XYZ file of C-alpha atoms in Angstrom:
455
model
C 19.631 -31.946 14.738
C 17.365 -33.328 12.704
C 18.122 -35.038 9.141
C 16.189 -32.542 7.225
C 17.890 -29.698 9.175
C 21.313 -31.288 8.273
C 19.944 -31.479 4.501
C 19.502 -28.074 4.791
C 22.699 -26.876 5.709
C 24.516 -29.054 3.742
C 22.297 -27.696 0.271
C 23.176 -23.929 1.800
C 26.944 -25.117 2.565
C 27.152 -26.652 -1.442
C 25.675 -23.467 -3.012
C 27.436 -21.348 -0.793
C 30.716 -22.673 -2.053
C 29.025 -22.745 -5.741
C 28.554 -19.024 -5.524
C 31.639 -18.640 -3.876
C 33.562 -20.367 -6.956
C 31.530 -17.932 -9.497
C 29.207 -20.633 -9.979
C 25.734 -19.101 -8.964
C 22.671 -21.567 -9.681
C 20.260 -20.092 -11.629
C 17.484 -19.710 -8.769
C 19.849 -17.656 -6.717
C 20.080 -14.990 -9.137
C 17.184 -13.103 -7.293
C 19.828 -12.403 -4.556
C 21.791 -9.441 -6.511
C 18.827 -7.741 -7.631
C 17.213 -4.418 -6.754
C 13.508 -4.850 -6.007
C 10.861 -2.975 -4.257
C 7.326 -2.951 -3.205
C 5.272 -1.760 -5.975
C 2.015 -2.326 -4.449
C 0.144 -3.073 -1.032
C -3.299 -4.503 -0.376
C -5.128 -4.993 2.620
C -8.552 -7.295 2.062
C -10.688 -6.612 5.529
C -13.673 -9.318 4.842
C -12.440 -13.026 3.362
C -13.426 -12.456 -0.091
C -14.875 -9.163 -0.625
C -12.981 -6.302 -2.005
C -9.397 -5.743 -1.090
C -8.226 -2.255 -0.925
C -4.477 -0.768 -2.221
C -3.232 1.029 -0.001
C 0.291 3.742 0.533
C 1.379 1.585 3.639
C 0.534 -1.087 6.083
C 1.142 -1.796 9.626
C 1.639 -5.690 10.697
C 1.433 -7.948 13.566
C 1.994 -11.755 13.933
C -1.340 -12.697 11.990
C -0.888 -10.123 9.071
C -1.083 -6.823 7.598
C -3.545 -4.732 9.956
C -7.115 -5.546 9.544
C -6.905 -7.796 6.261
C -9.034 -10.892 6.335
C -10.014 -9.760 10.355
C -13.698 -10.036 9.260
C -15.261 -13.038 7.812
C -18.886 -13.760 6.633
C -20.244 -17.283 8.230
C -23.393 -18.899 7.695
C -25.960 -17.819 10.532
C -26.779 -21.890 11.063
C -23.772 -24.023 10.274
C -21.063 -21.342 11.272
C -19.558 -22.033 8.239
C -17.240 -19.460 7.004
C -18.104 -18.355 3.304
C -16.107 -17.494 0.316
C -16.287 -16.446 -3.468
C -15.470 -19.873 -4.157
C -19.354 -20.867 -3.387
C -20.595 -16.989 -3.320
C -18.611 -14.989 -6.419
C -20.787 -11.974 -5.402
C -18.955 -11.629 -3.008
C -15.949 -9.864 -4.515
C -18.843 -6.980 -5.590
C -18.590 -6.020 -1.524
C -16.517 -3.134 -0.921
C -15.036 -2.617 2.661
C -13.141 0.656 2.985
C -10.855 1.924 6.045
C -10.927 5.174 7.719
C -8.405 4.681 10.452
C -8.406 8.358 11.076
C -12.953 7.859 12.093
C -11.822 4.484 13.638
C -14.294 2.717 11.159
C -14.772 -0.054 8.408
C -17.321 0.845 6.287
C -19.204 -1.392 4.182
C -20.656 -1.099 0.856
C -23.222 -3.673 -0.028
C -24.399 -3.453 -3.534
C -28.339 -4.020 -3.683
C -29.211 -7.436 -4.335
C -30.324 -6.962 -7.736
C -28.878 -4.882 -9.875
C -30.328 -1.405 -10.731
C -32.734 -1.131 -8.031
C -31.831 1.900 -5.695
C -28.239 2.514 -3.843
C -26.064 0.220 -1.833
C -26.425 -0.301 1.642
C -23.800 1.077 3.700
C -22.957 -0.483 7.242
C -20.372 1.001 9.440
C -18.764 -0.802 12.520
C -15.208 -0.029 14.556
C -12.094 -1.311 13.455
C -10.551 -0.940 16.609
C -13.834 -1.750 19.205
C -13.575 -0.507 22.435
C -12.752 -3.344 25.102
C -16.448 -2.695 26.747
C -17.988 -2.745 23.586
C -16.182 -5.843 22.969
C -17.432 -7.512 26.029
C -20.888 -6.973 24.437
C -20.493 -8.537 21.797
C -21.256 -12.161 21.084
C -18.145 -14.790 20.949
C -19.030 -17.307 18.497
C -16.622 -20.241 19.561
C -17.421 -22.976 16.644
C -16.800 -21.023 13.156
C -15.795 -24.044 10.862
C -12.709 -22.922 8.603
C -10.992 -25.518 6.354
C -11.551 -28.143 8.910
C -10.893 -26.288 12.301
C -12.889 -24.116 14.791
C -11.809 -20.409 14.920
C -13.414 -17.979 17.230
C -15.308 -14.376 16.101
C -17.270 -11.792 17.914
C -20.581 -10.877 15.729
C -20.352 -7.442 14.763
C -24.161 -6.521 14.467
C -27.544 -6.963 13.499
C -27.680 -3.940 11.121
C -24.293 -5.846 9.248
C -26.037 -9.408 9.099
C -29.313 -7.918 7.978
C -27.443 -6.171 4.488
C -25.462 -9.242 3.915
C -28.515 -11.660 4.811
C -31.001 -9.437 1.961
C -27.491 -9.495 -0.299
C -27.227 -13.031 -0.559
C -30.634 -14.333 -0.530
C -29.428 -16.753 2.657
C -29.108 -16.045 6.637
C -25.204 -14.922 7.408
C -23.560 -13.119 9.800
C -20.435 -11.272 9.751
C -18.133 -11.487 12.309
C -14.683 -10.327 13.532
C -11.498 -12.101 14.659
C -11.821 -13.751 18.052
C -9.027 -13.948 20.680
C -7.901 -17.331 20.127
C -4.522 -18.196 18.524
C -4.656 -19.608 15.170
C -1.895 -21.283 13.808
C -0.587 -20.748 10.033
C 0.248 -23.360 7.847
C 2.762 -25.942 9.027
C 5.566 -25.067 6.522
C 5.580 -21.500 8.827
C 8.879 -21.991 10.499
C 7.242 -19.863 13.502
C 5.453 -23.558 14.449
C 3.377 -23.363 17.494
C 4.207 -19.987 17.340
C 2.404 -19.107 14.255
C -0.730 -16.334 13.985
C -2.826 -15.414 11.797
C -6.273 -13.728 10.999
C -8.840 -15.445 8.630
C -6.144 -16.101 6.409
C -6.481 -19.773 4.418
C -3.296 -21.178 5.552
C -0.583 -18.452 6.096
C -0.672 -14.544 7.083
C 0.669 -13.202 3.302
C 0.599 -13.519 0.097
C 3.888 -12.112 -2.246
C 3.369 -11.370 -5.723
C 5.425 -10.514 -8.650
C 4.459 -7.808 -11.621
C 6.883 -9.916 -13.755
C 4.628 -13.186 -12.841
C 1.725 -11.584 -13.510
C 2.777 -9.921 -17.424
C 3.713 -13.409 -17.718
C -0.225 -14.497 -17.138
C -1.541 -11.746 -19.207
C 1.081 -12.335 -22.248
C 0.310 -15.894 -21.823
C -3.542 -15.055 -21.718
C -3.568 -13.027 -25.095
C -1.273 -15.904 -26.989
C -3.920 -18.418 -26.050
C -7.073 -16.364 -26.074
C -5.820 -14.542 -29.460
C -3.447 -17.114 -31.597
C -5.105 -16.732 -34.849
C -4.249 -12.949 -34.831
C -0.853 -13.358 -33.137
C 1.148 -16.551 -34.601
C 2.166 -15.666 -37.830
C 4.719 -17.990 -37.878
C 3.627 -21.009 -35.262
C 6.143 -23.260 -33.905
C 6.286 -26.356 -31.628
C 7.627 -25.143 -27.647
C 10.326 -26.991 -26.234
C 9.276 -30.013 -24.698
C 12.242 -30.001 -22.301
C 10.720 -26.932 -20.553
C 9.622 -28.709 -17.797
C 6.246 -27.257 -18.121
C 3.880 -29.493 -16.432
C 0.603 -30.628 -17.274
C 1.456 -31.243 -21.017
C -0.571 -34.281 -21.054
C -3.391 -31.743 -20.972
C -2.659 -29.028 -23.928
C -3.703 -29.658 -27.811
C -3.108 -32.821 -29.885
C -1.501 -32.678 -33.050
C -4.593 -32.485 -34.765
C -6.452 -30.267 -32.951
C -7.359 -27.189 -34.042
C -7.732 -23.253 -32.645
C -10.965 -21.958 -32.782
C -10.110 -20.128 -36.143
C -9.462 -23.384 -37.896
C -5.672 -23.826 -37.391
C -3.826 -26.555 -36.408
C -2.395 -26.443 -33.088
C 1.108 -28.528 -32.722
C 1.641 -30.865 -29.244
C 1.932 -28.690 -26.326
C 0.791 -25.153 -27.929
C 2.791 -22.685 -30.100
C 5.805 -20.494 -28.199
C 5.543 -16.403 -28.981
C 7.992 -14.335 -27.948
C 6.963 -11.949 -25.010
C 5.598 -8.739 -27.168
C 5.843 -6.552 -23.720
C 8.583 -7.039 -21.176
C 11.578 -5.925 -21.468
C 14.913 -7.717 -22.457
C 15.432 -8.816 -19.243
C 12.267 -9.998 -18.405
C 11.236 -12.334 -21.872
C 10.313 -15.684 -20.916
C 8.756 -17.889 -23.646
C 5.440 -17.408 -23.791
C 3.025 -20.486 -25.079
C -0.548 -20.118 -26.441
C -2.304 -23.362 -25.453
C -5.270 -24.188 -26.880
C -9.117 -23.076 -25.141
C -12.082 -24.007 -25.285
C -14.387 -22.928 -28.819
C -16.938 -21.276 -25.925
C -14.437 -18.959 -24.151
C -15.718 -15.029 -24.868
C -13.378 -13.745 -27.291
C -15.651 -10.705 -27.392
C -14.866 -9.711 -24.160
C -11.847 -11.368 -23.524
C -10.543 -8.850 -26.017
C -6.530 -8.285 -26.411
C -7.209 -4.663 -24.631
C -8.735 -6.568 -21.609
C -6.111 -9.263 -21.472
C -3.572 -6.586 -21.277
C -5.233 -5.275 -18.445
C -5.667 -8.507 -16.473
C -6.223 -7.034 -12.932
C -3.909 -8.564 -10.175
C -6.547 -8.288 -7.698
C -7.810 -11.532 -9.326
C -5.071 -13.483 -6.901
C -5.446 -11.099 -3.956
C -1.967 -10.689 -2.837
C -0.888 -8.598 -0.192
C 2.639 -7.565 -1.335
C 3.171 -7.010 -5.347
C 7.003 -6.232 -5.985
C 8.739 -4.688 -8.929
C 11.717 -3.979 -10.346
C 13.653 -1.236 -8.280
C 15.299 -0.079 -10.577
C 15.412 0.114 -14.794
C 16.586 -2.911 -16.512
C 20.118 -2.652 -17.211
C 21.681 -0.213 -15.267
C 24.357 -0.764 -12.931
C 23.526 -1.097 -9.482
C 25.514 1.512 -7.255
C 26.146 -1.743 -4.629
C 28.239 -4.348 -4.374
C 26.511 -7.988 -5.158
C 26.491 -10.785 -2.662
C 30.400 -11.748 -3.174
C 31.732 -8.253 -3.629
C 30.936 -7.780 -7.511
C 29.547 -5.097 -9.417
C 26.053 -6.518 -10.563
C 24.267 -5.287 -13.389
C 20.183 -5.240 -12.759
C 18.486 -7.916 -15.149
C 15.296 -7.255 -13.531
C 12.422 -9.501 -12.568
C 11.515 -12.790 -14.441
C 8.909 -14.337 -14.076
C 8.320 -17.096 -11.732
C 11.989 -16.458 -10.087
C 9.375 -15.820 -6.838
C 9.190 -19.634 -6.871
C 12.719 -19.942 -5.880
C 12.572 -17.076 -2.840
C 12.432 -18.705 0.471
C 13.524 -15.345 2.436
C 13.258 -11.511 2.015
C 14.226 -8.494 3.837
C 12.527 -5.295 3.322
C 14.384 -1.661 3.663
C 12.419 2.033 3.907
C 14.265 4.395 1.408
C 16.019 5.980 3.892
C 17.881 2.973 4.708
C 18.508 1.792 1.245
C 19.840 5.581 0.753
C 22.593 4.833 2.964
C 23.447 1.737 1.487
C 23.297 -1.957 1.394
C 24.480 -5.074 0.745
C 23.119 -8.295 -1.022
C 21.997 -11.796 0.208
C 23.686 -12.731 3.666
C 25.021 -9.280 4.338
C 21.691 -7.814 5.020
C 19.429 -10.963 6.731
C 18.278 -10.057 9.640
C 19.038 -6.062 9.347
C 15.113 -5.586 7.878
C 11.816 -6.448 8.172
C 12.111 -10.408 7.590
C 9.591 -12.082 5.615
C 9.790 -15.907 5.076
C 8.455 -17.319 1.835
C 7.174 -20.586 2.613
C 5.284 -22.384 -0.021
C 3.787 -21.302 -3.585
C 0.099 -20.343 -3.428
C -1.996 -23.311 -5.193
C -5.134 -21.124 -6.490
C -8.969 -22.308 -6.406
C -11.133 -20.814 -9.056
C -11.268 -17.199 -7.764
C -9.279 -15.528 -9.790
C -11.554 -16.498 -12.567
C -14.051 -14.264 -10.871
C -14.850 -11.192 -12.258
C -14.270 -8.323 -9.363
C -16.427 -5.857 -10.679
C -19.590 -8.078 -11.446
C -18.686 -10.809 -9.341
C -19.342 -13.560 -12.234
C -17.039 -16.490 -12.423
C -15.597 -17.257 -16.043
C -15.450 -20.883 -17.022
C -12.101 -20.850 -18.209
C -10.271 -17.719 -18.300
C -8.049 -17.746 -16.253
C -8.006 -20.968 -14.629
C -8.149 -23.711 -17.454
C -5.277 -21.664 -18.746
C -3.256 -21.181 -15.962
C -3.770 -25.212 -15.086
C -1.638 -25.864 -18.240
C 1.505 -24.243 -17.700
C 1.341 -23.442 -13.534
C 0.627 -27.142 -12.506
C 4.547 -26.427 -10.911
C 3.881 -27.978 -7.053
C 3.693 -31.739 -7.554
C 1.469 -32.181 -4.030
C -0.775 -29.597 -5.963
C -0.917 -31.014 -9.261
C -2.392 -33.914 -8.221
C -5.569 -32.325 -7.700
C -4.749 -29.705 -10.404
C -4.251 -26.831 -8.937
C -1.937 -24.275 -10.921
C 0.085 -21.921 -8.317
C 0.416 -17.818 -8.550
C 2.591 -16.534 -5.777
C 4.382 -17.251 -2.565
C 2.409 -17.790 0.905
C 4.771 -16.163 3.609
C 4.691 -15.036 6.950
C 6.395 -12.331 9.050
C 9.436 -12.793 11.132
C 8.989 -9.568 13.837
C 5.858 -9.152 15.891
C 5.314 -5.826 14.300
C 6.632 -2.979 11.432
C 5.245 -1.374 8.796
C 5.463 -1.659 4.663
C 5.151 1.054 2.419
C 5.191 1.160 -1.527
C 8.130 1.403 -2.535
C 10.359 0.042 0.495
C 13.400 -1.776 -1.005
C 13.429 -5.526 -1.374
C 16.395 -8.108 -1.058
C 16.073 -11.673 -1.321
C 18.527 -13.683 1.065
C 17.746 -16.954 0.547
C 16.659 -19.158 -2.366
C 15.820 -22.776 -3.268
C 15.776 -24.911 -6.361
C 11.869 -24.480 -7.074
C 11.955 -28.202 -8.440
C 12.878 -29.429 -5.128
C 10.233 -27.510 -3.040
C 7.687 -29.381 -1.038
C 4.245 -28.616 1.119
C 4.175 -30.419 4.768
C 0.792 -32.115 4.125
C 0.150 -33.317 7.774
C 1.682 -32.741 10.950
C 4.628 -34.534 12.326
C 3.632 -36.948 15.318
């Protein structure tokens, strides 16, 4: 056994007994909670549109038919994303499994002259059409080849007269590709287009947290009425970076070291975390970053592919017994407690109807997903999905001052928003509102991203 496998086990074995005594560390409170999927998306092209959908088969490499198609540059066989083409997110892919087909909506390149172009190919091909089809072998992704079959010259046509540039569009190849090396799967690993791991998993709390924290900073002349200094000791990282004493917001007042703290105006009791306006730039559009549009911040920004809620309403007493045989009382979703998860199980509503337990009584009796490492985000997000232009700082520069949480991604100052993860069966199916239990949880300080692969 290995000394990081017998670090493990020892951390489990010392928490274990922890819990065991009554003493349950703070990150492990996610295992005695009722949670559920609140929402589903399935994004078929890398960077265009992602669609929310009722439920959502999986294999090895994913939900069904999200990021199976990728856009590649017709020379290089570069792949392309809305990091270097924000348009992008303006393309619409839509799934008709019942007509077998992906259709494509491709917004005319400039704006207000005529309709969209609309390009229809299989999502399932049949295995002669298949053979047909081109195999492009040497598609550069993040450093590696990955293998696609070009769907057609009607699709690379729209998308070449879109962009103003020769691409292609292609879909998944039959090679293996391997997910991220934190994927306890190893060699064993799949996934489609996918950056580095098959999902993402998202919080509603997380992202109320973002929006509250948004309006604070966006709006503090209208908010603070009574500014105070945030706790240094937070362990918020990245306070090198936030307002000096003397700076000033753009209305004129005096910001204090670190931001001001607010108290979180719309989550419940359970789920208040401090919330700190930090100060932006003079130039960010406070005209259309209005309070109304903050409040509205759409999660499609970080493109997850699992958003969970609260099960049930804050407060009320669970009709199971917790982890270690206690009655637990529901405290909800905080935000951020995702950054602790390191394994979930996932029930249909039949199942939960029947009954289950908490934590270590019910691994292994779901669907298992593993929560590897937090998501470190580029700028998309700061992308606007509806016109496809990239903000300059909202919500990135914000997000970079209190989010900076992994330190491998800090260093190049990346802020994080959810939990990459991967599947543990071959197969299954979610559906909104399938009951979640976490297992398994780790002290989010302690977490760490396997940069290169073991020798």
């Amino acid at each position: 056994m290995s000394l990081l496998a017998v670090s493990s086990a020892a951390s489990r074995l010392y928490e274990s007994a922890q819990t065991a005594l009554g003493i349950v560390p703070e990150h492990a409170e996610s295992i005695n909670k009722e949670l559920r999927i609140e929402r589903l998306f399935v994004h078929p092209i890398k960077s265009c549109r992602g669609t929310s959908v009722q439920e959502a088969h999986f294999d090895e490499g994913g939900l069904h038919y999200d990021r199976s198609w990728l856009i590649i540059d017709a020379k290089t066989h570069k792949f392309q994303t809305a990091r270097d083409l924000p348009k992008m997110v303006t393309i619409s892919p839509s799934m008709d499994v019942a007509a077998n087909l992906l259709r494509i909506e491709v917004p005319n390149a400039e704006e207000g002259q005529g309709s969209a172009t609309i390009v229809e190919t299989p999502l399932e091909p049949a295995r002669a059409d298949v053979e047909q089809m081109e195999l492009i072998k040497d598609i550069e992704l993040w450093g590696t080849q990955v293998d696609g079959y070009a769907v057609s010259a009607e699709a690379d046509a729209a998308l070449t007269t879109f962009f103003g540039k020769q691409v292609r569009l292609v879909r998944k190849g039959p090679a293996r590709r391997n997910a991220g090396l934190d994927d306890p799967r190893g060699d064993e690993s799949a996934m489609h287009f996918q950056d580095f791991y098959p999902l993402l998993v998202a919080t509603s709390a997380s992202l109320q947290h973002v929006r509250e924290t948004l309006l604070a900073s966006v709006h503090s002349s209208s908010l603070l009425e009574q500014p105070r200094p945030r706790d240094t000791n937070s362990g918020q990282v990245d306070a090198s970076s936030a307002a000096t004493p003397e700076s000033q917001s753009a209305s004129g007042e005096k910001v204090p070291p670190g931001g001001w703290d607010v108290s979180s105006q719309g989550s419940t009791d359970a789920q208040k975390e401090k919330v700190t306006a930090y100060k932006v730039p003079n130039g960010v559009r406070r005209e259309y970053w209005t309070p109304e549009v903050l409040a509205q911040f759409e999660i499609e920004r970080f493109r997850p592919n699992i958003l969970v809620g609260d099960a049930s309403a804050p407060g009320s007493i669970e009709k199971e017994a917790g982890e270690h045989g206690h009655w637990q009382e529901s405290q909800g979703l905080v935000p951020w407690e995702e950054d602790s998860w390191t394994h979930i199980e996932v029930f249909s509503p039949t199942e939960a109807k029947k009954g289950l337990g908490f934590g270590s009584q019910v691994e292994g009796k779901g669907i298992g997903i593993e929560c590897c490492i937090r998501c470190a985000r580029c700028l998309v997000p700061s992308v606007d999905p509806k016109t496809g232009v990239r903000d300059p700082h909202i919500p990135y520069l914000v997000l970079q001052k209190f989010r900076q949480v992994q330190p491998e991604m800090a260093k190049i100052g990346k802020p994080c928003f959810g939990m990459l993860s991967s599947p543990c069966q071959a197969q299954g199916t979610l559906k909104v509102g399938d009951t979640i239990r976490v297992t398994r949880t780790t002290d989010p300080a302690k977490r760490t991203i396997t940069m290169t692969k073991k020798k």
